[in-house]
Every structure is written in C-alpha cells, then in structure tokens.
XYZ file of C-alpha atoms in Angstrom:
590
model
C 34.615 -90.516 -42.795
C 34.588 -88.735 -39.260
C 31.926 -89.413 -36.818
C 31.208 -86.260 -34.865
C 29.159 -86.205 -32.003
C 27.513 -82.529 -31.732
C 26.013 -83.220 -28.357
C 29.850 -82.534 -27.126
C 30.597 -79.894 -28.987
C 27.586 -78.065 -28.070
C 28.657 -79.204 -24.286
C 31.947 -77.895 -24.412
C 31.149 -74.025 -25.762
C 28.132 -73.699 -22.894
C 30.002 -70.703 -20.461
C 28.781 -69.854 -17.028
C 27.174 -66.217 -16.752
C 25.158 -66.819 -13.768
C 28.327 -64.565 -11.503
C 28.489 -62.268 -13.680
C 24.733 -61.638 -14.058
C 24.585 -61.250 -10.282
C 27.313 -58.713 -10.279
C 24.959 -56.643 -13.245
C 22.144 -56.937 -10.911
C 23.899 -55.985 -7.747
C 25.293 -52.768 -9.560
C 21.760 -51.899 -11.079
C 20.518 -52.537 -7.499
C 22.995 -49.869 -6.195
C 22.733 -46.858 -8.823
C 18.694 -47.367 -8.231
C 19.161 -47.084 -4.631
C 21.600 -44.540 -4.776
C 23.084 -42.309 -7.863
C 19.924 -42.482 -9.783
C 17.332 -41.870 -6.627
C 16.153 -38.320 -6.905
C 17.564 -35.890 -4.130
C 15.582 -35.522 -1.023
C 13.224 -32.411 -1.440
C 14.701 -29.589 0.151
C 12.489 -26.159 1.035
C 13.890 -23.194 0.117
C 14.405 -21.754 3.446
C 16.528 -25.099 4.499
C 18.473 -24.690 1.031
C 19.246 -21.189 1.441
C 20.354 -21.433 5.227
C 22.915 -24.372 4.160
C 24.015 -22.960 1.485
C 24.512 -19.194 1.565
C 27.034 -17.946 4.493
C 27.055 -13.898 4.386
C 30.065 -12.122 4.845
C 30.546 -9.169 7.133
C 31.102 -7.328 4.568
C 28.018 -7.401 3.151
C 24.945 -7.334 5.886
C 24.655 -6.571 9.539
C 23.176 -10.243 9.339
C 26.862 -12.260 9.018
C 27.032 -15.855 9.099
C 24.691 -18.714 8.235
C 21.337 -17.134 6.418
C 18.369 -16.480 8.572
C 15.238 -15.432 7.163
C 13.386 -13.146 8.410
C 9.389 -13.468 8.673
C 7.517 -11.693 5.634
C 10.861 -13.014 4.156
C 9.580 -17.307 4.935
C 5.662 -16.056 3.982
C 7.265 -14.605 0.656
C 8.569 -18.114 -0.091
C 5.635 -19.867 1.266
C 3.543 -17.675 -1.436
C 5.626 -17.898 -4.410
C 5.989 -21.500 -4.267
C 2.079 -21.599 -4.024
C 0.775 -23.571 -7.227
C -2.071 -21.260 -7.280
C 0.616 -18.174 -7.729
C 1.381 -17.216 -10.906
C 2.505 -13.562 -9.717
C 3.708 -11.405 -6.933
C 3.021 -7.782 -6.826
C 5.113 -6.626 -3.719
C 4.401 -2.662 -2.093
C 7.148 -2.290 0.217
C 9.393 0.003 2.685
C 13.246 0.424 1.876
C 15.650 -1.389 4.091
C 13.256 -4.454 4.568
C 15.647 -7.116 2.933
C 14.565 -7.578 -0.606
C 17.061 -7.468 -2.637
C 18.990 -9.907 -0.360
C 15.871 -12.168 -0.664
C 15.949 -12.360 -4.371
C 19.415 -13.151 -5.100
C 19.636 -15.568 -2.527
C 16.096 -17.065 -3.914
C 17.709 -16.731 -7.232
C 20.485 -18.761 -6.367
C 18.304 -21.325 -4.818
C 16.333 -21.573 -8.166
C 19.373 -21.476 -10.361
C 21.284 -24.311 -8.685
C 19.358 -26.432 -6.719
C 16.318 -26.615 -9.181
C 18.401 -26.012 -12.586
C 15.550 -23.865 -13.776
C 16.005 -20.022 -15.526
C 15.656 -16.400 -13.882
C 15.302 -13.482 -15.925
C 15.668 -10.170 -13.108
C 14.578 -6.618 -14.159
C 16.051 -3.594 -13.356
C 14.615 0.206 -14.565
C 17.419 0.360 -16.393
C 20.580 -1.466 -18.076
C 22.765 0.751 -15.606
C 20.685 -0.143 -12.564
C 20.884 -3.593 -14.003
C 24.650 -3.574 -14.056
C 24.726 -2.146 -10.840
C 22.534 -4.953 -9.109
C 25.019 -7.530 -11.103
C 28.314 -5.514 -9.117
C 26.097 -5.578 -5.832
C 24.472 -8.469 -5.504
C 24.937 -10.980 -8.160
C 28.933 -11.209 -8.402
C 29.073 -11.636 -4.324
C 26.432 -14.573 -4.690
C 28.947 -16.836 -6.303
C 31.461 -16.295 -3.187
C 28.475 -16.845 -0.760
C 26.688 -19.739 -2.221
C 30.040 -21.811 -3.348
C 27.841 -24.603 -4.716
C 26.275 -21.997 -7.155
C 29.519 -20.229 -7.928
C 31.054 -24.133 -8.988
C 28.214 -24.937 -11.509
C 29.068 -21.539 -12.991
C 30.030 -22.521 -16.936
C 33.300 -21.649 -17.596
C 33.791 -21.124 -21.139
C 35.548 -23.705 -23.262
C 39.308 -22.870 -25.390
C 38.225 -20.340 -27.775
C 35.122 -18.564 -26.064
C 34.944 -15.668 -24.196
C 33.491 -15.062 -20.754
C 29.925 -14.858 -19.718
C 28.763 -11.408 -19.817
C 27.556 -9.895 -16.613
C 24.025 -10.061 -18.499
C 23.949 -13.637 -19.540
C 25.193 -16.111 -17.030
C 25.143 -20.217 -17.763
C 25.347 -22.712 -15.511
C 26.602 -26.885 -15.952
C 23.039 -27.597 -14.912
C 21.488 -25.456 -17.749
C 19.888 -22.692 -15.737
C 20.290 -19.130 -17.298
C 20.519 -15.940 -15.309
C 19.644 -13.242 -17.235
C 19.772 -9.415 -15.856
C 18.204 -7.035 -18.473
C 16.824 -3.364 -18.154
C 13.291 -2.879 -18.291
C 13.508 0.605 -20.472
C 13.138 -1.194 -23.909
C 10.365 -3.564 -25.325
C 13.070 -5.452 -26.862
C 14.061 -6.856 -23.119
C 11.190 -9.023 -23.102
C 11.635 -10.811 -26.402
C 13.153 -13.443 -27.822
C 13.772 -15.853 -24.955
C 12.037 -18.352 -22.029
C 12.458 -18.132 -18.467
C 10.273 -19.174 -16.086
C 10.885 -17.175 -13.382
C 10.768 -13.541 -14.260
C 11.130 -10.828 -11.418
C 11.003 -6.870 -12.153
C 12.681 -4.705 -9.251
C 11.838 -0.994 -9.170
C 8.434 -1.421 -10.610
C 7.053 1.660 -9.904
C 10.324 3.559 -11.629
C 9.548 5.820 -14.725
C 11.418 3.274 -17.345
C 8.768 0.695 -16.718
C 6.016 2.899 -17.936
C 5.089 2.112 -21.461
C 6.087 4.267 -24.525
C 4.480 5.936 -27.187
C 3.956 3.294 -30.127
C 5.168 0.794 -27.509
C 4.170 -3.091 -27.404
C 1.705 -2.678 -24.149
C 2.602 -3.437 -20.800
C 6.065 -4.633 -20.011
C 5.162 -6.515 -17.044
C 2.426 -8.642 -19.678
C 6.014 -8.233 -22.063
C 7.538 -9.650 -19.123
C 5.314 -12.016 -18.171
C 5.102 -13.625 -21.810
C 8.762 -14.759 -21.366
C 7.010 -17.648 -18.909
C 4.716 -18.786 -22.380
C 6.687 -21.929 -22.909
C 6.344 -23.569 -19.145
C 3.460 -24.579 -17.019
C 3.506 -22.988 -14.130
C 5.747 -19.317 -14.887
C 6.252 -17.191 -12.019
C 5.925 -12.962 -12.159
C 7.677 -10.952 -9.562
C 6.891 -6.857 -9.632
C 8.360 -5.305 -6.379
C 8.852 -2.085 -5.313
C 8.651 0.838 -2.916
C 5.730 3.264 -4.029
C 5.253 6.429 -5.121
C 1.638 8.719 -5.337
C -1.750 6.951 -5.567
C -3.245 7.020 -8.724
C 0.343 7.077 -10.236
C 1.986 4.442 -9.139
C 2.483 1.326 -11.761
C 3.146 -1.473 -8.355
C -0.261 -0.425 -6.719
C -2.150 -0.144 -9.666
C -1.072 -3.875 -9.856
C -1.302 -5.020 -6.228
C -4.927 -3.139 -6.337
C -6.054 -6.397 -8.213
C -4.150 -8.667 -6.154
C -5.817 -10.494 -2.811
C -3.544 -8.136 -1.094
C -2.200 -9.813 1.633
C -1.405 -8.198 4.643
C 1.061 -9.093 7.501
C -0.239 -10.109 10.906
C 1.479 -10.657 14.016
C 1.195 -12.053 17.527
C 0.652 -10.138 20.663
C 3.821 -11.248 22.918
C 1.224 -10.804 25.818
C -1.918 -11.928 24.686
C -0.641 -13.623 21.555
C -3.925 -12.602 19.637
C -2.853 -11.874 15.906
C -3.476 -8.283 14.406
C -2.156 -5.854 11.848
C 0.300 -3.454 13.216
C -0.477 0.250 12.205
C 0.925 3.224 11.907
C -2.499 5.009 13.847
C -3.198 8.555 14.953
C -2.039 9.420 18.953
C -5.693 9.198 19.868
C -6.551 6.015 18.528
C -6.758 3.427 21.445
C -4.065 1.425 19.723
C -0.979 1.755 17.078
C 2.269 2.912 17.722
C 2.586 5.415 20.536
C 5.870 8.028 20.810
C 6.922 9.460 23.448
C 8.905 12.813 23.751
C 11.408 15.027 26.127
C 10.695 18.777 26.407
C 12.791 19.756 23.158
C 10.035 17.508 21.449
C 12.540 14.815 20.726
C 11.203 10.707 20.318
C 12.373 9.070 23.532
C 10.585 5.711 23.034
C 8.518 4.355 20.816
C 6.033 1.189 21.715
C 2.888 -0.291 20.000
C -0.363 -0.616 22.121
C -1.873 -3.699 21.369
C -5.241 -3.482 20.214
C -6.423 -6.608 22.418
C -5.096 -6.072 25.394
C -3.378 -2.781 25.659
C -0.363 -3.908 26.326
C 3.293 -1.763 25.445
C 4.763 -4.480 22.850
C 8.607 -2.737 22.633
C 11.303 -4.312 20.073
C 13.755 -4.407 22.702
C 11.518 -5.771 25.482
C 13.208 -9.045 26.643
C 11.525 -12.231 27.861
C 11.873 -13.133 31.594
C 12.751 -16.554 29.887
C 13.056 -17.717 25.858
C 10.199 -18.546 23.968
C 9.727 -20.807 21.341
C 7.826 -19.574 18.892
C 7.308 -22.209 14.984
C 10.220 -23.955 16.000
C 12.201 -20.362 16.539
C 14.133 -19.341 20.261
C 12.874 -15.646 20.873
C 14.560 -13.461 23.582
C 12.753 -10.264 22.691
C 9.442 -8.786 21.710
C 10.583 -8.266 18.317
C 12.121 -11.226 17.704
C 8.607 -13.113 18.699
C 6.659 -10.003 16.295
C 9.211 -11.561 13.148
C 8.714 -15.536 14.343
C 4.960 -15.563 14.442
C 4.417 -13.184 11.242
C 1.743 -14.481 8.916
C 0.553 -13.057 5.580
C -3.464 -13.359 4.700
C -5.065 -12.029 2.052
C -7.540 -9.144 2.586
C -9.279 -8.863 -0.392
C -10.430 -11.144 -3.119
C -7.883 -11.297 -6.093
C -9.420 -9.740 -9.437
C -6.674 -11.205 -11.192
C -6.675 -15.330 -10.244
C -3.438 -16.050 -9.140
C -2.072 -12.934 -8.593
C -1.021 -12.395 -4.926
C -0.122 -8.633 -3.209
C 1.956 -8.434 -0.535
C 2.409 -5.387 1.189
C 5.937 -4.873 3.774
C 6.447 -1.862 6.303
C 9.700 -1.155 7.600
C 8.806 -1.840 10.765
C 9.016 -5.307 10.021
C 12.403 -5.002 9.189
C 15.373 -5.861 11.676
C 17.844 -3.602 10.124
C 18.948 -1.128 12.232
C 17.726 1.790 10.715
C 14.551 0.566 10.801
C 14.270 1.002 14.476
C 10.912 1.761 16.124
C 12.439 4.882 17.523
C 14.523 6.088 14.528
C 10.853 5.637 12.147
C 9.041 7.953 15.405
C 11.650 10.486 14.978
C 11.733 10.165 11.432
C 8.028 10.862 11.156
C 8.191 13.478 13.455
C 10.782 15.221 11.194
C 8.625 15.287 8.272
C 5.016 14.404 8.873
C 3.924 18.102 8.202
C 5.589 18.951 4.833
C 3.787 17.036 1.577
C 7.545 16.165 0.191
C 8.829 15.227 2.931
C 5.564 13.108 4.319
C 5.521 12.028 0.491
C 8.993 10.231 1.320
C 8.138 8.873 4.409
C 4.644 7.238 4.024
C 6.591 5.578 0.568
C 9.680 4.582 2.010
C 8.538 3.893 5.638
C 4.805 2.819 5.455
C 5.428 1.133 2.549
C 2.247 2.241 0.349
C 1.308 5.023 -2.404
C 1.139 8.438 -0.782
C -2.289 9.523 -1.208
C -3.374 13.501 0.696
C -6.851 12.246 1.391
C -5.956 9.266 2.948
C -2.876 9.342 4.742
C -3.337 12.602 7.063
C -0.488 14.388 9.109
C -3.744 15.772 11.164
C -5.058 14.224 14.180
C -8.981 13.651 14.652
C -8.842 16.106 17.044
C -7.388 19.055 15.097
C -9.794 18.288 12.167
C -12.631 18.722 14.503
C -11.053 22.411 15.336
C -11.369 23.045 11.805
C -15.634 22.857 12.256
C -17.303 25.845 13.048
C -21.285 27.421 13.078
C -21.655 29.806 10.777
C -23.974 33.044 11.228
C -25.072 32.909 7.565
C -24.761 30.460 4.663
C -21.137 33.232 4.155
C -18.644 34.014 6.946
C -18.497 37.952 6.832
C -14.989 37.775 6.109
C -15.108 35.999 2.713
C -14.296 38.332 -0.399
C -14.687 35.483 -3.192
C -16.269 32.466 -3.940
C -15.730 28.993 -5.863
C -16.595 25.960 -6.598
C -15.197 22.966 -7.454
C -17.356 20.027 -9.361
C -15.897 16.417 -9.635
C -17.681 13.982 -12.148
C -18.401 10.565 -10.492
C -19.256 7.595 -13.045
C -21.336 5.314 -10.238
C -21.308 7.496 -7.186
C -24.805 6.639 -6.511
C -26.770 3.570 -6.969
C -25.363 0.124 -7.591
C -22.732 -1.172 -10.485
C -26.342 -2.172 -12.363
C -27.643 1.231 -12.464
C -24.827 2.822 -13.112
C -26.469 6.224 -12.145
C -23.683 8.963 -12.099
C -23.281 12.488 -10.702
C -21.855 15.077 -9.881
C -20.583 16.226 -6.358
C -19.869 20.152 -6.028
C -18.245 21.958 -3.116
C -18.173 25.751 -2.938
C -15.503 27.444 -1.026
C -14.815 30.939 -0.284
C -11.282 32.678 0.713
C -11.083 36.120 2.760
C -8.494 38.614 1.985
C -5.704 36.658 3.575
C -6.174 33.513 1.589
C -7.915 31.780 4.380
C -10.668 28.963 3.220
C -14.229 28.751 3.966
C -15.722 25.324 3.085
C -19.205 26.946 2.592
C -21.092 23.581 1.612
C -20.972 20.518 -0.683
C -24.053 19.424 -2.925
C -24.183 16.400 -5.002
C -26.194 16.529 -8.374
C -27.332 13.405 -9.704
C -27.461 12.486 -13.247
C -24.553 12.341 -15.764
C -23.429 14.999 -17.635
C -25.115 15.752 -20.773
C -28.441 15.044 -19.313
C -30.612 17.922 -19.746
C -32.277 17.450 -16.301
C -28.827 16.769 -14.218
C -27.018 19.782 -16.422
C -29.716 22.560 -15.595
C -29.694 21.291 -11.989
C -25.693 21.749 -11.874
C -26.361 25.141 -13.974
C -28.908 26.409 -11.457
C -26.158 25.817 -8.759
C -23.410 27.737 -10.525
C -25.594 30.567 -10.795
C -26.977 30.308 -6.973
C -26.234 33.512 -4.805
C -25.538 33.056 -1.340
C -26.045 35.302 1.565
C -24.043 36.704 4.475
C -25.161 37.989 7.942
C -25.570 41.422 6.119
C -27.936 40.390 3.816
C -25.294 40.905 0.837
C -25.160 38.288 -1.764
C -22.731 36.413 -3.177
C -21.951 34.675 -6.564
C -19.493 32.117 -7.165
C -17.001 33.542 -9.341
C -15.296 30.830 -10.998
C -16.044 26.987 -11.570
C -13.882 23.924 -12.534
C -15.580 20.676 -14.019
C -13.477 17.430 -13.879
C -13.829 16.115 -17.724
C -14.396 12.927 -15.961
C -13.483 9.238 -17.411
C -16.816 8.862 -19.498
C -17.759 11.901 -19.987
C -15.076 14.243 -21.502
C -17.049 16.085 -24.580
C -19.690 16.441 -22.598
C -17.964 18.180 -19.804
C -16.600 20.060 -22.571
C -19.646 21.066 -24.328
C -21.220 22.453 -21.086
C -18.561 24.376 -19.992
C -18.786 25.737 -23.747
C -22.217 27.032 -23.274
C -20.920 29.771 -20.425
C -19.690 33.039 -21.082
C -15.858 33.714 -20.895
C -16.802 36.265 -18.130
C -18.514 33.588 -15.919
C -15.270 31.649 -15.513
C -16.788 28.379 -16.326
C -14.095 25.650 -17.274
C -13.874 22.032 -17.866
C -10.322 20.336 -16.123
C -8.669 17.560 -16.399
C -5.838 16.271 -14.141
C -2.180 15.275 -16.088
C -0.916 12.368 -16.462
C 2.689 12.746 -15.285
C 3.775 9.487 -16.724
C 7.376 11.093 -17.309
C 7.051 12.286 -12.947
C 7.964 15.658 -14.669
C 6.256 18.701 -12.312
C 4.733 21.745 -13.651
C 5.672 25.095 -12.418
C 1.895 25.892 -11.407
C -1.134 24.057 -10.243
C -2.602 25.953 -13.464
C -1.445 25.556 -16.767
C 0.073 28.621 -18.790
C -2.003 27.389 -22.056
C -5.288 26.306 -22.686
C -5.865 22.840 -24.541
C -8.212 22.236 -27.036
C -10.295 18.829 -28.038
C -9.527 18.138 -31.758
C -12.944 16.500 -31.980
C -14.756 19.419 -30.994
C -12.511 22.182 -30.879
C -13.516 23.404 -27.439
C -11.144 24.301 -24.830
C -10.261 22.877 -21.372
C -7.435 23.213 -18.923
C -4.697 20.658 -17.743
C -4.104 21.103 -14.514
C -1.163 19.773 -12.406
C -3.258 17.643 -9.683
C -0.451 16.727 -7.329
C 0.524 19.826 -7.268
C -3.229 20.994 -6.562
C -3.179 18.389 -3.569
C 0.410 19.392 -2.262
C -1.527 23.082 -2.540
C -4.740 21.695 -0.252
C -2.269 20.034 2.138
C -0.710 23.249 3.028
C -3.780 25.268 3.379
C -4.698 22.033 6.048
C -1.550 22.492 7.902
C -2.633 25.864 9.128
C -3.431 26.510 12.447
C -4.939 29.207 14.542
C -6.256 32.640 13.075
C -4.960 30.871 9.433
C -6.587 27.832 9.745
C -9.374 26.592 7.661
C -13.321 26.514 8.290
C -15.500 23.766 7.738
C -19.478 24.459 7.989
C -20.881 21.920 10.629
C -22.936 19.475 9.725
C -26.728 20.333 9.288
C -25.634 24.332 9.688
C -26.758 25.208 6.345
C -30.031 23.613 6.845
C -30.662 25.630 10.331
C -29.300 28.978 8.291
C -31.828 28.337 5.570
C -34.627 27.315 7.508
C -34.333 30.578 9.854
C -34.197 32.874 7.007
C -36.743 31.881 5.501
C-alpha cells in the first residue's frame, strides 16, 4: 500500500502569477491612460482650422481655414444647448455655404454624429454635392479617410447617401417632396434656400417641411434645425416669416476709434450716421466710409492701423479686419418660439471682394430707384425681405417736398377721387380689447395721373358692426369741396377682406350699387412667385359660402405701382396734405 503525502503534491503544482499579474495591470494602466481616455475636447473653430486647408482653386481665402466673425458667433450659437434652431436672413457672397460644409465635416468626423442638408431641389442638391461636398473630402483628408468604401460585391455610395467608418451619415436630399423628410434620423438637419418656391407646402401636403424637417431630429435629445437663406418680399418670404419668431439677433461691432459697439446700417445721407458715399461729377461712388454713430468718426475697410491691434486673441492691420474680430451677435427681440435663434448677415460683413464697401455704394446707386432692381439689392445686399413701406429709395428730405397746404379740402387740379380702406384686426386699443377698425385714405389724381393724398380717417369698430359700418358708409358717400365751391364724390372704393373679417367685408360691399364702385379686395397669395399681368384682376371671384363677389388683386404689383408714382419728382410728383390742413380748411369754411 502507497503512502502519499498530499501536502507535496499540492506544493509542487502551486505556479507563480504574481509577474504576470503585474504585466496585466501595467497594460490596463496604459490603455486607461491612453487608448481608452476620451480625446481632448476640441471647438469647432480649432477643428476646422486644423483640419480643412482650402485650395486656390476654390476661395479667394487659400490656405489654413480662417473664420470669419458672424461665421465664430454662428458656431458659438448653434452649439448653444438652449438652440434647437437657426433661422438665418442673409446677403449673397457672405460665406455660407463654405461654413456649412466645413461645419458639416466637423460634425461628421470629429463627432461621428448624422447631417441631413436640404436643397430646393434634387438638382440643386446634386449641384451642392459637385460644389461643395466632393471637394470636402480633398480638403479635410481626415474626413475623406473615414469615408466607407464599399466592401467586394457593393456598389458605391451615392452622391445622396454618404457613410462613414465612424457611423455618421451625410445625407443631401431636395426639399420639393414630403417624402424627403421621412423615414430616417439625423440630428442635425440644415435647409439651404429656404425662402425658394419648392419649400412652400403643397396642396394635400403633410404641413410644413421645415416641422417635416425638423421631425427627422425625434429620436435624439438635443436635434439641431438650420433654415438659411437670402430673402425675398415681406409678407412672402418663408425664412422671415420664421426668423420673425426668432430672438433675432443682430450683429454688432466695435468702433476702431472709440471702440463703442453698434449696429452698422445702411441709413439715409442725412442721418448723422450710417454709411456715407461719396461721388465725382459723372455721379460715380469714389469712396465709401461709415460714420460712427458715437463719435463720428470715418471707419473705412481699408483704413490701416499706425500699428497692429490685437483684438480676442486676433492681429488686425485694418479697420475692417478689427469690424470682423470684434463682431458679436445679440438678440434683439424676445424669441416666440423657445429655442429658436435668428440671425440676420449683411454683405457688408463679408470679406469677399465683391462685397466691397465701394462696389455695394455703387451698386446701390445703380438701382436704388427702380422696385426690381432695389428688390434685388435690399435682398441680396441688405440681407432682409424687401418691403416698399419700409425700405425707402427717398430721403427725409424729398418726402418732406412731397407736403404741401392746400387751398381747399381738393387741389383744383384733381378730376377724380378714391379711396382706399384697409381692415385692421387690433389697430386700436390693447391685445385685451381687441377693438378693430378701419383706416381709409382718399386720394385724388388730375388729368396727368398725378396723386393728391387728400386725407386719411380711421373708423373704429369692426366690420359688420352696425355703428362702425354706417360710420365707414357715411364716409364713402362724403362730398368734398374745392376752392370753387364744386363738390366732389369719391368715385370708387376698395375694402381689404381683412384676416377676420372676410364675409363681412363681403356682405357690405354687397349692399352698394354696381354704379357706386364699391368692392371688397383681397391681396394674392403668390405662393407659386407667379406675377399677374395687372395690378387688377381680369375676373371677378366669388365666395362659395355666400356667393358674393370680390376682387384678387396682385398686391406687389400694386406696391411696385405706388413706388413709381413716389419716384416722381417735380411738376409729376406727388402731394401730401400737411398735417392739421384739413382741420384749418374746415374750420374756415365753416
């Protein structure tokens, strides 16, 4: 029988791990302090600088990217937690695009998240793919190497659909169909061209495609909306119907003499401040400078520095240079959307060449007194929705030419007389009242087509009210007098239907004889940015509720009309009754 000791046996299989152990620790020591640390937090604008080298080719602005100022505020704001959208109102030629592929690729590779980009259409969407997409993968090399490249057996990304190693998606769609906003996440989501016709909803479409759009962000916590574009006619316009309800922020730059911040503006010659032209004797620009609204001071792009100036870490030689380094975007209103920010960008802003301070004088000067042409300019130069009310080719002074004293409550020289009635929901009182009215200006034309503005009334009350509608009746069928003792009776009336108040605009209008010219208007909707021929249209309408008829009328065409008869000058020009005149005219006759 064998004795066996197990107290050797269980001696002689104990093995030594204690080295090895170490080694495990060391090497879990190392990949925690190194390979599995999280990368240092890079800002965009350091990212972007690194990363993306522009060619020649490309951009006046070669070599290692440099942002430009509303361009580092853009970031700043999009990268805000509180943002969940961007509703941009720009100039052309300010940078944009550049900014959002170059953003894009910052997104795409360095954060591995998804961007879905919107063009008007699939062949403008193509087109930004040729132009600025396809470069991006030569200019950001880091991007263009996580680019997926497709296994034995699959085809090519499509220029639509791009993957990446990291699992970011760039998707370019066009924004023409509903179905471009379905069936996929991405949490950034950035429509170009917003104000373009395709964006507009159609008939039996889903709703808005920018809430479409915006849905594709459902999935993640913190989506981001981007809706840029240069404008087009207020009350029109898709981008400022949407940056309307933004906190509109508005850029503000330093004074190179004073350095006290304002807003630069495009202002009328007489204003003490705003950008100032000056001309030769053949009426061309010469120079163009900004007066600073502080001191006074001629701020000039070109202006150089007697020495450099650092300005938020930036080496400025030049005036404009210090405008760009000390820009700063605040809001200027209080957002009626939470997290929805507006930012609005004028091409003077921008460094590109063409976007010189004396090729935008010139520029102006070339078209400041035709609508179109203005049209074009105040869109593609100021940056906002053209509106004839608001933005005015006439200086202060020439509109005061236009006011005159009239020798009876009619110049002698009018032949005919209208009036024009426009239906206000709250013009009076406060949003608790609600009281509306209705504000009426008669005008009279001579034989040559010149206006009289003879006087403007206001007639509370909404419409439908018997009180406010035999007030506004009684004024229809007021005569007015001349010098001569002849009277006058306004021979035709237009009613604006009015938001609220359509059938009973209507209904009034109804209760006057054809012969009294009587009619209730509406202005059209030119979702399609089709024109008409005529202010007037060739056929009446009629309210299939009611049955009565009214008139759809052309109103930009009606405004480009008013504009012209404002652009006339001497003999031709228009007459405005001073102030209190009327009431001196009544009282003396009695």
């Amino acid at each position: 029988m064998l004795n066996i000791d197990h107290g050797d046996i269980a001696g002689s299989l104990l093995v030594d791990f204690s080295e090895g152990l170490a080694a495990l620790r060391q090497g879990v020591g190392e990949l925690r302090d190194d390979a599995l640390q999280p990368r240092p937090w890079m800002d965009p604008e350091t990212w972007m600088h690194e990363h993306i080298d522009l060619p020649k080719s490309k951009t006046e602005r070669s070599g290692k990217l440099v942002l430009t100022g509303y361009q580092r505020e853009f970031l700043r704001l999009y990268f805000d937690p509180e943002t969940s959208e961007i509703d941009g109102t720009k100039g052309i030629r300010v940078g944009m695009s550049l900014l959002l592929s170059t953003l894009a690729a910052y997104i795409l590779d360095y954060l591995g998240e998804s961007v879905t980009i919107a063009q008007p259409t699939e062949e403008d969407a193509k087109q930004f793919y040729k132009e600025r997409i396809e470069p991006l993968f030569t200019i950001c090399p880091s991007l263009g190497a996580k680019r997926r490249q497709p296994a034995r057996g699959e085809s090519q990304d499509t220029w639509n659909l791009i993957e990446f190693t990291n699992g970011a998606v760039l998707r370019l769609v066009g924004a023409a169909s509903d179905d471009s906003f379905r069936r996929y996440g991405s949490k950034h989501n950035w429509g170009d061209e917003y104000s373009a016709n395709a964006w507009r909803p159609k008939a039996g479409s889903q709703g808005s495609k920018a809430d479409l759009f915006m849905g594709r962000g459902g999935e993640y916590a913190r989506p981001k909306l981007i809706l840029i574009s240069s404008p087009t006619v207020k009350g029109e316009c898709l981008t400022t119907e949407r940056y309307d309800k933004s906190d509109k922020q508005e850029p503000w730059n330093a004074c190179p003499h004073c350095q006290e911040m304002q807003v630069f503006e495009w202002g009328e010659k007489d204003a003490p401040y705003g950008f100032k032209l000056q001309r030769d004797v053949n009426g061309f620009v010469t120079d163009v400078h900004y007066e600073c609204r502080h001191c006074h001071e001629a701020i000039r792009e070109h202006d150089r520095f007697e020495k450099s100036v650092t300005v938020n870490g930036r080496e400025c030689f030049t005036h404009k240079e210090y405008l760009d380094a000390t820009t700063q975007y605040r809001p200027s209103a209080t957002w009626k959307v939470p997290g929805r920010r507006g930012m609005y960008v004028p091409q003077w802003l921008s460094p590109n060449g063409q976007a010189a301070w004396k090729l935008l004088g010139q520029s102006f000067l070339n078209n400041h007194k035709d609508p179109e042409e203005r049209k074009t300019w105040v869109n593609n130069v100021m940056g906002v929705a053209y509106d004839d009310f608001t933005t005015t080719a006439m200086d202060a002074s020439e509109g005061s030419r236009w006011v005159k004293d009239y020798p009876a409550e009619v110049p002698g020289d009018v032949v005919v007389l209208t009036m024009g009635v426009d239906t206000q929901t709250n013009k009076e009182g406060n949003h608790l009242e609600e009281l509306a009215s209705r504000e009426c200006a008669v005008v009279g034309f001579n034989r040559f087509g010149q206006s009289r503005v003879i006087g403007h009334w206001i007639v509370e009350g909404a419409p439908g009210d018997p009180g406010s509608d035999a007030r506004l009746r009684a004024m229809i069928n007021r005569k007015f007098k001349k010098r001569n003792g002849t009277e006058m009776g306004i021979l035709a009336t237009t009613i604006d239907m009015g938001g609220h108040y359509a059938d009973e605009v209507r209904a009034f209008c109804a209760t006057f004889p054809k012969n009294r010219n009587v009619w209730a208007i509406k202005g059209r909707n030119n979702a399609k940015g089709t024109r008409s021929a005529t202010v007037w249209p060739k056929k009446v309408s009629r309210s299939s509720k009611s049955g009565v008829f009214f008139y759809v009328i052309d109103s930009q065409l009606a405004r480009d009309a008013i504009f012209r008869l404002m652009q006339m000058r001497g003999d031709a020009a228009m007459w405005v009754l001073r102030s209190g005149n009327l009431d001196e005219i009544q009282r003396q006759s009695g």
